[in-house]
mmCIF file of C-alpha atoms in Angstrom:
data_model
loop_
_atom_site.group_PDB
_atom_site.id
_atom_site.type_symbol
_atom_site.label_atom_id
_atom_site.label_comp_id
_atom_site.label_asym_id
_atom_site.label_seq_id
_atom_site.Cartn_x
_atom_site.Cartn_y
_atom_site.Cartn_z
ATOM 1 C CA MET A 293 -23.313 16.082 0.612
ATOM 2 C CA THR A 294 -26.520 17.726 1.805
ATOM 3 C CA GLN A 295 -29.809 17.384 -0.079
ATOM 4 C CA LYS A 296 -29.320 20.899 -1.456
ATOM 5 C CA GLU A 297 -25.843 19.957 -2.721
ATOM 6 C CA TYR A 298 -27.132 16.759 -4.337
ATOM 7 C CA THR A 299 -29.838 18.778 -6.101
ATOM 8 C CA ALA A 300 -27.195 21.217 -7.360
ATOM 9 C CA TYR A 301 -25.009 18.267 -8.412
ATOM 10 C CA ILE A 302 -27.757 17.050 -10.770
ATOM 11 C CA LEU A 303 -28.067 20.523 -12.348
ATOM 12 C CA PHE A 304 -24.272 20.795 -12.654
ATOM 13 C CA GLN A 305 -23.704 17.687 -14.814
ATOM 14 C CA ARG A 306 -22.123 17.884 -18.263
ATOM 15 C CA SER A 307 -22.666 14.358 -19.609
ATOM 16 C CA CYS A 308 -19.410 12.969 -18.163
ATOM 17 C CA THR A 309 -19.018 9.786 -16.131
ATOM 18 C CA ALA A 310 -20.350 9.848 -12.573
ATOM 19 C CA TYR A 311 -16.780 9.730 -11.215
ATOM 20 C CA ILE A 312 -15.615 12.757 -13.235
ATOM 21 C CA GLU A 313 -18.838 14.648 -12.438
ATOM 22 C CA ALA A 314 -18.206 14.031 -8.730
ATOM 23 C CA ILE A 315 -14.612 15.307 -8.983
ATOM 24 C CA ARG A 316 -15.754 18.471 -10.792
ATOM 25 C CA PHE A 317 -18.554 19.139 -8.325
ATOM 26 C CA PHE A 318 -16.447 18.624 -5.205
ATOM 27 C CA THR A 319 -13.489 20.678 -6.398
ATOM 28 C CA ILE A 320 -15.258 23.493 -8.295
ATOM 29 C CA MET A 321 -18.703 23.916 -6.703
ATOM 30 C CA LEU A 322 -17.926 22.864 -3.128
ATOM 31 C CA SER A 323 -14.214 23.852 -3.140
ATOM 32 C CA ASN A 324 -13.433 20.648 -1.247
ATOM 33 C CA ASP A 325 -10.819 17.986 -1.713
ATOM 34 C CA PHE A 326 -12.298 15.044 -3.571
ATOM 35 C CA LYS A 327 -12.715 11.856 -1.568
ATOM 36 C CA THR A 328 -13.217 8.462 -3.120
ATOM 37 C CA ILE A 329 -16.850 7.723 -3.974
ATOM 38 C CA SER A 330 -18.340 5.045 -6.218
ATOM 39 C CA SER A 331 -20.887 5.541 -8.995
ATOM 40 C CA GLN A 332 -23.184 3.127 -7.136
ATOM 41 C CA ALA A 333 -23.063 5.309 -4.019
ATOM 42 C CA ILE A 334 -23.968 8.413 -6.016
ATOM 43 C CA GLY A 335 -26.870 6.600 -7.669
ATOM 44 C CA LYS A 336 -28.094 5.286 -4.311
ATOM 45 C CA GLN A 337 -28.189 8.790 -2.813
ATOM 46 C CA ARG A 338 -29.940 10.217 -5.866
ATOM 47 C CA MET A 339 -32.832 7.809 -5.330
ATOM 48 C CA TYR A 340 -33.783 9.888 -2.284
ATOM 49 C CA ILE A 341 -34.448 12.967 -4.467
ATOM 50 C CA ASP A 342 -37.925 13.290 -5.960
ATOM 51 C CA PRO A 343 -37.915 14.466 -9.624
ATOM 52 C CA ASN A 344 -40.775 16.815 -8.669
ATOM 53 C CA VAL A 345 -38.091 19.060 -7.137
ATOM 54 C CA PHE A 346 -37.007 19.989 -10.662
ATOM 55 C CA ILE A 347 -40.584 20.214 -11.968
ATOM 56 C CA ASP A 348 -41.376 22.695 -9.194
ATOM 57 C CA MET A 349 -38.147 24.506 -9.976
ATOM 58 C CA TYR A 350 -38.830 25.173 -13.659
ATOM 59 C CA GLU A 351 -42.570 25.822 -13.142
ATOM 60 C CA LEU A 352 -42.002 28.346 -10.335
ATOM 61 C CA TYR A 353 -39.325 30.015 -12.448
ATOM 62 C CA ILE A 354 -41.756 30.372 -15.390
ATOM 63 C CA ASN A 355 -44.582 31.539 -13.116
ATOM 64 C CA LYS A 356 -42.453 34.299 -11.585
ATOM 65 C CA LEU A 357 -41.034 35.332 -14.976
ATOM 66 C CA TYR A 358 -44.454 35.676 -16.621
ATOM 67 C CA ASP A 359 -45.926 37.365 -13.560
ATOM 68 C CA LYS A 360 -43.152 39.967 -13.346
ATOM 69 C CA PHE A 361 -43.035 40.688 -17.102
ATOM 70 C CA SER A 362 -46.722 40.277 -17.938
ATOM 71 C CA GLY A 363 -46.516 42.340 -21.121
ATOM 72 C CA PHE A 364 -43.775 40.452 -22.930
ATOM 73 C CA SER A 365 -44.124 37.606 -25.432
ATOM 74 C CA LYS A 366 -47.660 38.278 -26.613
ATOM 75 C CA PHE A 367 -49.601 38.462 -29.887
ATOM 76 C CA LYS A 368 -52.646 40.744 -29.684
ATOM 77 C CA GLY A 369 -52.613 40.288 -25.918
ATOM 78 C CA TYR A 370 -52.348 36.474 -26.071
ATOM 79 C CA ILE A 371 -49.514 34.149 -25.105
ATOM 80 C CA VAL A 372 -49.034 31.839 -28.109
ATOM 81 C CA CYS A 373 -47.865 28.284 -27.410
ATOM 82 C CA ALA A 374 -47.011 25.441 -29.751
ATOM 83 C CA CYS A 375 -47.825 21.954 -28.511
ATOM 84 C CA ASP A 376 -45.794 19.082 -29.891
ATOM 85 C CA GLY A 377 -44.043 15.872 -28.942
ATOM 86 C CA SER A 378 -40.828 14.084 -29.732
ATOM 87 C CA ILE A 379 -39.293 10.662 -29.140
ATOM 88 C CA VAL A 380 -36.060 10.417 -27.152
ATOM 89 C CA ASP A 381 -33.684 7.486 -26.722
ATOM 90 C CA LEU A 382 -33.215 5.982 -23.264
ATOM 91 C CA PRO A 383 -30.413 3.758 -21.883
ATOM 92 C CA ASN A 384 -30.751 0.379 -23.566
ATOM 93 C CA VAL A 385 -30.793 -1.853 -20.490
ATOM 94 C CA THR A 386 -33.335 -4.274 -19.026
ATOM 95 C CA LEU A 387 -34.139 -2.120 -15.989
ATOM 96 C CA THR A 388 -35.035 0.903 -18.140
ATOM 97 C CA ARG A 389 -37.137 -1.287 -20.428
ATOM 98 C CA GLN A 390 -39.121 -2.469 -17.424
ATOM 99 C CA GLU A 391 -39.732 1.047 -16.124
ATOM 100 C CA PHE A 392 -40.497 2.550 -19.571
ATOM 101 C CA PRO A 393 -42.543 -0.178 -21.316
ATOM 102 C CA LEU A 394 -42.468 -0.051 -25.117
ATOM 103 C CA GLY A 395 -45.502 0.273 -27.344
ATOM 104 C CA ASP A 396 -46.321 -2.487 -29.820
ATOM 105 C CA GLU A 397 -45.030 -0.349 -32.706
ATOM 106 C CA TYR A 398 -41.462 -0.724 -31.404
ATOM 107 C CA LEU A 399 -41.432 -4.424 -30.555
ATOM 108 C CA LEU A 400 -40.867 -5.628 -34.128
ATOM 109 C CA LYS A 401 -39.072 -2.628 -35.630
ATOM 110 C CA GLU A 402 -36.312 -1.889 -33.161
ATOM 111 C CA LYS A 403 -34.990 -2.990 -29.809
ATOM 112 C CA ARG A 404 -34.107 0.546 -28.771
ATOM 113 C CA ILE A 405 -35.778 1.896 -25.637
ATOM 114 C CA ARG A 406 -37.545 5.182 -26.074
ATOM 115 C CA ALA A 407 -39.780 7.653 -24.258
ATOM 116 C CA ARG A 408 -42.231 10.305 -25.396
ATOM 117 C CA VAL A 409 -41.592 13.962 -24.574
ATOM 118 C CA SER A 410 -44.482 16.422 -24.853
ATOM 119 C CA CYS A 411 -44.361 20.147 -24.192
ATOM 120 C CA PHE A 412 -45.996 23.554 -24.530
ATOM 121 C CA MET A 413 -43.481 26.113 -25.818
ATOM 122 C CA ASP A 414 -44.017 29.866 -25.991
ATOM 123 C CA VAL A 415 -43.377 30.633 -29.679
ATOM 124 C CA HIS A 416 -42.135 34.158 -28.949
ATOM 125 C CA SER A 417 -39.970 33.867 -25.842
ATOM 126 C CA LYS A 418 -38.996 30.215 -26.609
ATOM 127 C CA HIS A 419 -39.577 29.174 -22.977
ATOM 128 C CA ILE A 420 -41.026 25.738 -22.197
ATOM 129 C CA LEU A 421 -44.085 26.393 -20.028
ATOM 130 C CA THR A 422 -44.938 22.789 -19.238
ATOM 131 C CA THR A 423 -43.548 19.423 -20.292
ATOM 132 C CA LYS A 424 -43.584 15.730 -19.466
ATOM 133 C CA ILE A 425 -41.530 12.613 -20.238
ATOM 134 C CA VAL A 426 -43.529 9.377 -20.331
ATOM 135 C CA GLU A 427 -43.550 5.969 -21.991
ATOM 136 C CA THR A 428 -44.414 5.866 -25.696
ATOM 137 C CA THR A 429 -47.739 4.147 -24.979
ATOM 138 C CA VAL A 430 -49.196 7.406 -23.574
ATOM 139 C CA ASN A 431 -51.421 9.259 -26.045
ATOM 140 C CA GLU A 432 -50.197 12.684 -27.244
ATOM 141 C CA ILE A 433 -53.678 14.210 -27.109
ATOM 142 C CA ASN A 434 -54.133 13.157 -23.478
ATOM 143 C CA LEU A 435 -50.786 14.798 -22.697
ATOM 144 C CA ALA A 436 -51.921 18.024 -24.404
ATOM 145 C CA ILE A 437 -55.055 18.100 -22.238
ATOM 146 C CA GLU A 438 -52.920 17.440 -19.151
ATOM 147 C CA HIS A 439 -50.682 20.390 -20.106
ATOM 148 C CA LEU A 440 -53.713 22.690 -20.375
ATOM 149 C CA GLU A 441 -54.972 21.650 -16.948
ATOM 150 C CA ASN A 442 -51.492 22.247 -15.544
ATOM 151 C CA LEU A 443 -51.281 25.759 -17.014
ATOM 152 C CA LYS A 444 -54.763 26.639 -15.760
ATOM 153 C CA GLN A 445 -53.395 26.354 -12.219
ATOM 154 C CA ARG A 446 -50.466 28.660 -13.010
ATOM 155 C CA LEU A 447 -51.357 31.218 -15.714
ATOM 156 C CA ASP A 448 -54.372 32.992 -17.206
ATOM 157 C CA ILE A 449 -55.154 30.558 -20.015
ATOM 158 C CA THR A 450 -58.124 32.637 -21.175
ATOM 159 C CA LYS A 451 -55.397 34.683 -22.879
ATOM 160 C CA LEU A 452 -53.552 31.631 -24.240
ATOM 161 C CA ILE A 453 -53.625 30.318 -27.813
ATOM 162 C CA THR A 454 -52.355 26.777 -28.323
ATOM 163 C CA VAL A 455 -51.228 25.906 -31.856
ATOM 164 C CA TYR A 456 -51.283 22.240 -32.891
ATOM 165 C CA ASP A 457 -50.116 20.369 -35.982
ATOM 166 C CA ARG A 458 -52.024 17.654 -37.853
ATOM 167 C CA GLY A 459 -51.363 15.025 -35.172
ATOM 168 C CA TYR A 460 -53.882 16.632 -32.788
ATOM 169 C CA PRO A 461 -57.247 16.779 -34.641
ATOM 170 C CA SER A 462 -59.211 15.703 -31.556
ATOM 171 C CA ILE A 463 -62.760 16.832 -30.827
ATOM 172 C CA GLU A 464 -62.119 16.035 -27.164
ATOM 173 C CA SER A 465 -59.110 18.385 -27.019
ATOM 174 C CA MET A 466 -61.157 21.106 -28.780
ATOM 175 C CA MET A 467 -63.997 20.621 -26.308
ATOM 176 C CA LYS A 468 -61.583 20.606 -23.348
ATOM 177 C CA THR A 469 -59.948 23.845 -24.504
ATOM 178 C CA ILE A 470 -63.337 25.511 -24.881
ATOM 179 C CA ASP A 471 -64.437 24.141 -21.505
ATOM 180 C CA LEU A 472 -61.334 25.702 -19.918
ATOM 181 C CA ASP A 473 -62.178 29.009 -21.652
ATOM 182 C CA SER A 474 -58.955 28.949 -23.670
ATOM 183 C CA LYS A 475 -58.128 29.172 -27.393
ATOM 184 C CA PHE A 476 -56.800 26.693 -29.978
ATOM 185 C CA LEU A 477 -55.593 26.654 -33.574
ATOM 186 C CA ILE A 478 -55.252 23.227 -35.201
ATOM 187 C CA ARG A 479 -54.066 22.287 -38.669
ATOM 188 C CA LEU A 480 -56.456 19.558 -39.828
ATOM 189 C CA PRO A 481 -55.700 16.565 -42.052
ATOM 190 C CA LYS A 482 -57.679 16.600 -45.301
ATOM 191 C CA ASN A 483 -59.994 13.767 -44.275
ATOM 192 C CA VAL A 484 -61.212 15.374 -41.009
ATOM 193 C CA PHE A 485 -64.643 17.088 -41.165
ATOM 194 C CA ARG A 486 -64.520 16.595 -44.936
ATOM 195 C CA HIS A 487 -68.276 16.812 -45.575
ATOM 196 C CA PRO A 488 -69.077 20.090 -43.712
ATOM 197 C CA ILE A 489 -65.896 21.699 -45.085
ATOM 198 C CA LYS A 490 -66.978 20.869 -48.667
ATOM 199 C CA GLN A 491 -70.238 22.712 -48.031
ATOM 200 C CA MET A 492 -68.448 25.927 -47.062
ATOM 201 C CA LYS A 493 -69.286 28.864 -49.343
ATOM 202 C CA THR A 494 -66.272 30.958 -48.320
ATOM 203 C CA ASN A 495 -62.725 30.259 -47.183
ATOM 204 C CA ASP A 496 -63.428 31.323 -43.605
ATOM 205 C CA GLU A 497 -66.642 30.461 -41.790
ATOM 206 C CA ILE A 498 -68.245 28.611 -38.876
ATOM 207 C CA ILE A 499 -69.172 24.955 -39.364
ATOM 208 C CA LYS A 500 -71.236 22.655 -37.137
ATOM 209 C CA ILE A 501 -69.912 19.236 -36.128
ATOM 210 C CA ASN A 502 -72.437 16.635 -35.010
ATOM 211 C CA LEU A 503 -71.280 15.065 -31.734
ATOM 212 C CA THR A 504 -72.333 11.539 -32.588
ATOM 213 C CA ASN A 505 -71.992 8.532 -30.297
ATOM 214 C CA ASN A 506 -69.164 7.282 -32.506
ATOM 215 C CA ARG A 507 -67.205 10.508 -31.979
ATOM 216 C CA LEU A 508 -67.986 10.603 -28.268
ATOM 217 C CA SER A 509 -66.782 7.022 -27.834
ATOM 218 C CA HIS A 510 -63.189 8.292 -28.197
ATOM 219 C CA PHE A 511 -63.530 10.641 -25.192
ATOM 220 C CA ASP A 512 -61.635 9.644 -22.041
ATOM 221 C CA ASP A 513 -63.172 12.344 -19.833
ATOM 222 C CA GLU A 514 -66.661 11.162 -18.849
ATOM 223 C CA ASN A 515 -67.795 14.582 -17.595
ATOM 224 C CA LEU A 516 -66.708 16.201 -20.854
ATOM 225 C CA LYS A 517 -68.452 13.440 -22.801
ATOM 226 C CA GLU A 518 -71.707 14.177 -20.973
ATOM 227 C CA LYS A 519 -71.398 17.904 -21.711
ATOM 228 C CA ALA A 520 -70.765 17.137 -25.379
ATOM 229 C CA ARG A 521 -73.794 14.814 -25.512
ATOM 230 C CA LYS A 522 -76.041 17.600 -24.176
ATOM 231 C CA MET A 523 -74.585 20.114 -26.673
ATOM 232 C CA GLY A 524 -75.298 17.877 -29.643
ATOM 233 C CA ARG A 525 -73.209 20.029 -31.988
ATOM 234 C CA LEU A 526 -69.853 21.750 -31.830
ATOM 235 C CA GLU A 527 -69.397 25.028 -33.686
ATOM 236 C CA ILE A 528 -65.849 25.774 -34.811
ATOM 237 C CA ARG A 529 -64.305 28.189 -37.251
ATOM 238 C CA ILE A 530 -62.616 26.759 -40.346
ATOM 239 C CA ALA A 531 -60.182 28.845 -42.381
ATOM 240 C CA LEU A 532 -58.675 27.670 -45.663
ATOM 241 C CA VAL A 533 -55.340 29.457 -45.995
ATOM 242 C CA ASP A 534 -52.869 29.493 -48.859
ATOM 243 C CA ILE A 535 -49.289 28.736 -47.813
ATOM 244 C CA GLY A 536 -47.884 28.289 -51.311
ATOM 245 C CA LYS A 537 -48.878 24.655 -51.889
ATOM 246 C CA GLU A 538 -51.238 23.158 -54.441
ATOM 247 C CA GLU A 539 -54.086 22.942 -51.937
ATOM 248 C CA PRO A 540 -54.854 25.329 -49.047
ATOM 249 C CA GLU A 541 -54.229 24.254 -45.474
ATOM 250 C CA ILE A 542 -57.247 23.705 -43.222
ATOM 251 C CA LEU A 543 -57.102 25.511 -39.872
ATOM 252 C CA ALA A 544 -59.682 24.902 -37.123
ATOM 253 C CA THR A 545 -60.030 27.386 -34.278
ATOM 254 C CA ASN A 546 -62.320 28.976 -31.710
ATOM 255 C CA LEU A 547 -60.751 32.409 -32.266
ATOM 256 C CA THR A 548 -63.337 34.920 -33.503
ATOM 257 C CA HIS A 549 -63.365 36.826 -36.777
ATOM 258 C CA ASP A 550 -63.477 40.079 -34.817
ATOM 259 C CA GLU A 551 -60.105 39.485 -33.136
ATOM 260 C CA PHE A 552 -58.240 37.462 -35.767
ATOM 261 C CA SER A 553 -58.423 37.608 -39.548
ATOM 262 C CA SER A 554 -57.515 34.717 -41.846
ATOM 263 C CA GLU A 555 -54.090 36.287 -42.325
ATOM 264 C CA ASP A 556 -53.640 36.398 -38.547
ATOM 265 C CA LEU A 557 -54.430 32.685 -38.355
ATOM 266 C CA LYS A 558 -51.913 31.978 -41.112
ATOM 267 C CA GLU A 559 -49.269 33.957 -39.217
ATOM 268 C CA LEU A 560 -50.096 32.175 -35.963
ATOM 269 C CA TYR A 561 -49.751 28.735 -37.519
ATOM 270 C CA ALA A 562 -46.399 29.667 -39.089
ATOM 271 C CA LYS A 563 -45.094 30.397 -35.583
ATOM 272 C CA ARG A 564 -45.575 26.726 -34.639
ATOM 273 C CA TRP A 565 -42.213 25.876 -36.231
ATOM 274 C CA THR A 566 -40.536 27.353 -33.132
ATOM 275 C CA VAL A 567 -41.235 24.174 -31.177
ATOM 276 C CA GLU A 568 -39.248 22.145 -33.745
ATOM 277 C CA THR A 569 -36.171 24.318 -33.241
ATOM 278 C CA GLY A 570 -36.765 24.057 -29.500
ATOM 279 C CA PHE A 571 -36.538 20.263 -29.606
ATOM 280 C CA ASP A 572 -33.398 20.592 -31.713
ATOM 281 C CA ARG A 573 -31.820 22.778 -29.009
ATOM 282 C CA LEU A 574 -32.832 20.336 -26.288
ATOM 283 C CA LYS A 575 -31.340 17.343 -28.085
ATOM 284 C CA ASN A 576 -28.205 18.843 -29.619
ATOM 285 C CA LEU A 577 -27.222 21.731 -27.324
ATOM 286 C CA ILE A 578 -28.673 20.775 -23.937
ATOM 287 C CA GLU A 579 -28.068 17.067 -24.808
ATOM 288 C CA ILE A 580 -31.252 15.984 -23.108
ATOM 289 C CA GLU A 581 -30.785 12.349 -24.174
ATOM 290 C CA ASP A 582 -27.543 11.944 -22.214
ATOM 291 C CA PHE A 583 -29.030 10.397 -19.095
ATOM 292 C CA SER A 584 -26.762 9.706 -16.133
ATOM 293 C CA GLY A 585 -28.646 6.641 -14.908
ATOM 294 C CA THR A 586 -30.950 3.833 -15.952
ATOM 295 C CA ARG A 587 -33.714 4.057 -13.347
ATOM 296 C CA ARG A 588 -36.854 6.033 -14.147
ATOM 297 C CA LYS A 589 -36.391 8.362 -11.163
ATOM 298 C CA ILE A 590 -32.886 9.351 -12.284
ATOM 299 C CA ILE A 591 -33.973 9.733 -15.922
ATOM 300 C CA GLU A 592 -36.794 12.059 -14.806
ATOM 301 C CA GLN A 593 -34.376 14.002 -12.579
ATOM 302 C CA ASP A 594 -32.043 14.563 -15.527
ATOM 303 C CA PHE A 595 -34.881 15.494 -17.882
ATOM 304 C CA TYR A 596 -36.593 18.086 -15.686
ATOM 305 C CA ALA A 597 -33.255 19.502 -14.504
ATOM 306 C CA HIS A 598 -32.359 20.017 -18.184
ATOM 307 C CA ILE A 599 -35.678 21.835 -18.730
ATOM 308 C CA PHE A 600 -34.856 24.266 -15.915
ATOM 309 C CA VAL A 601 -31.371 24.868 -17.355
ATOM 310 C CA TYR A 602 -32.865 25.325 -20.852
ATOM 311 C CA ASN A 603 -35.388 27.942 -19.631
ATOM 312 C CA LEU A 604 -32.683 29.783 -17.709
ATOM 313 C CA ALA A 605 -30.397 29.790 -20.771
ATOM 314 C CA ILE A 606 -33.221 31.041 -23.021
ATOM 315 C CA THR A 607 -33.901 33.918 -20.598
ATOM 316 C CA ILE A 608 -30.233 34.923 -20.626
ATOM 317 C CA LYS A 609 -30.154 34.608 -24.426
ATOM 318 C CA ASN A 610 -33.255 36.799 -24.850
ATOM 319 C CA HIS A 611 -31.866 39.392 -22.446
ATOM 320 C CA ALA A 612 -28.526 39.478 -24.280
ATOM 321 C CA GLU A 613 -30.148 39.784 -27.709
ATOM 322 C CA ASN A 614 -32.168 42.781 -26.547
ATOM 323 C CA HIS A 615 -28.893 44.543 -25.782
ATOM 324 C CA ILE A 616 -26.592 43.419 -28.610
ATOM 325 C CA THR A 617 -28.925 43.225 -31.616
ATOM 326 C CA ARG A 618 -28.901 46.297 -33.829
ATOM 327 C CA ILE A 619 -30.507 47.298 -37.105
ATOM 328 C CA PRO A 620 -28.014 48.161 -39.890
ATOM 329 C CA GLN A 621 -27.716 51.860 -40.678
ATOM 330 C CA ASN A 622 -27.672 51.120 -44.393
ATOM 331 C CA LYS A 623 -31.311 50.541 -45.426
ATOM 332 C CA ASN A 624 -30.206 48.244 -48.257
ATOM 333 C CA GLU A 625 -28.711 45.749 -45.788
ATOM 334 C CA LYS A 626 -31.034 42.999 -44.632
ATOM 335 C CA THR A 627 -28.749 41.422 -42.035
ATOM 336 C CA TYR A 628 -29.421 42.054 -38.347
ATOM 337 C CA TYR A 629 -26.478 41.975 -35.982
#
C-alpha cells in the first residue's frame, strides 16, 4: 500500500483484528484481492506514519469549517468552549506501560494502564477544536494553557469564552487567558478566594486578588510570573449564582457586566455539560479506547484519527438535524422531531 492508503486504512478501522481490518480494506476500499499479510507487518509499516498527520487533518478541517461558516455556533458573538479531561484505558502490556508512565496515584490502586485526554469542545456545534492524549502525570491546567496557545494560532480567541469546572481554579490559567486577550468562566471551589468573596456586598462584583509569592510559586511560565509580579493584584469578576442548591455556585470570569449579566453567566456555565456528553460519544460510539496497537505512536494515530472521524460525524449530524428537525404544529406538544 502507498502512504496515502495506509493513512486511509487507519481511518477505516472498526475495532476488528488487524487481519480482518486488512481484508476489509483491501477488498472494499481498494477493490483488490486480499494477499496474505501478518499483523506484525501492518504494525511495522504503521510506524512510518507520524500521528501529526491526523492532528493536522482534524485541525485543518476545523479551521476551514469555522472560517467558511463564521457566523454559526456563537453566543453573543463568542465561540463558547468547554475545557475538560477524561481518563482512558490503554492496552495492558509492558511496552505501553513504558511509553505511558503511570502517576503515583495508580501504582497502589490498580495495575491498569491509563492516559489522560484533554480537549476544548464547542458547546454549541459539539466539535472538538483541540485535544491531546498524554500520560496521567501531565497536569490538566498546563494542558488547558497549551490548548489556548494552539487555538491562538488558528482562530480569533479574542471572541472565545472557555468554560471550566472546579478542577481548574488556577490563577496562572486566568492570567494566561487574559494575557492572550481571551475570556474565561470558571466554577470555583468554596475554599478558593474565600476571604475577598466574603467581603462582597453584592452577588456580582469585581474582587482583587493579591499575587503573593506563594501564589506565584505555582506558575510554570516564568514570563507570565514576572508580569504577575509587576501587576501585584489581579482583578476578576465574581458572580454568585443560584442553581437550585443550598448554596450558590461561585463563578469567576473576566467577562464584563456590560456584555454579560449574571443570568448570562449562569446560562454559559450550564452549557459546560456538553463536554461530558462528548466524552460519552467518544468512548461508547466512536469507541476511542479500542486501540489497534500497543506502541505510543500507534495509540496516538488511532486517537487523533478517531477525533477527525468524530468531528466529521458531528458535522453530518448537525447538517441532517437542520433539515429533519421540525416544531410540532400543536402548541401543546413539547416534543421536537
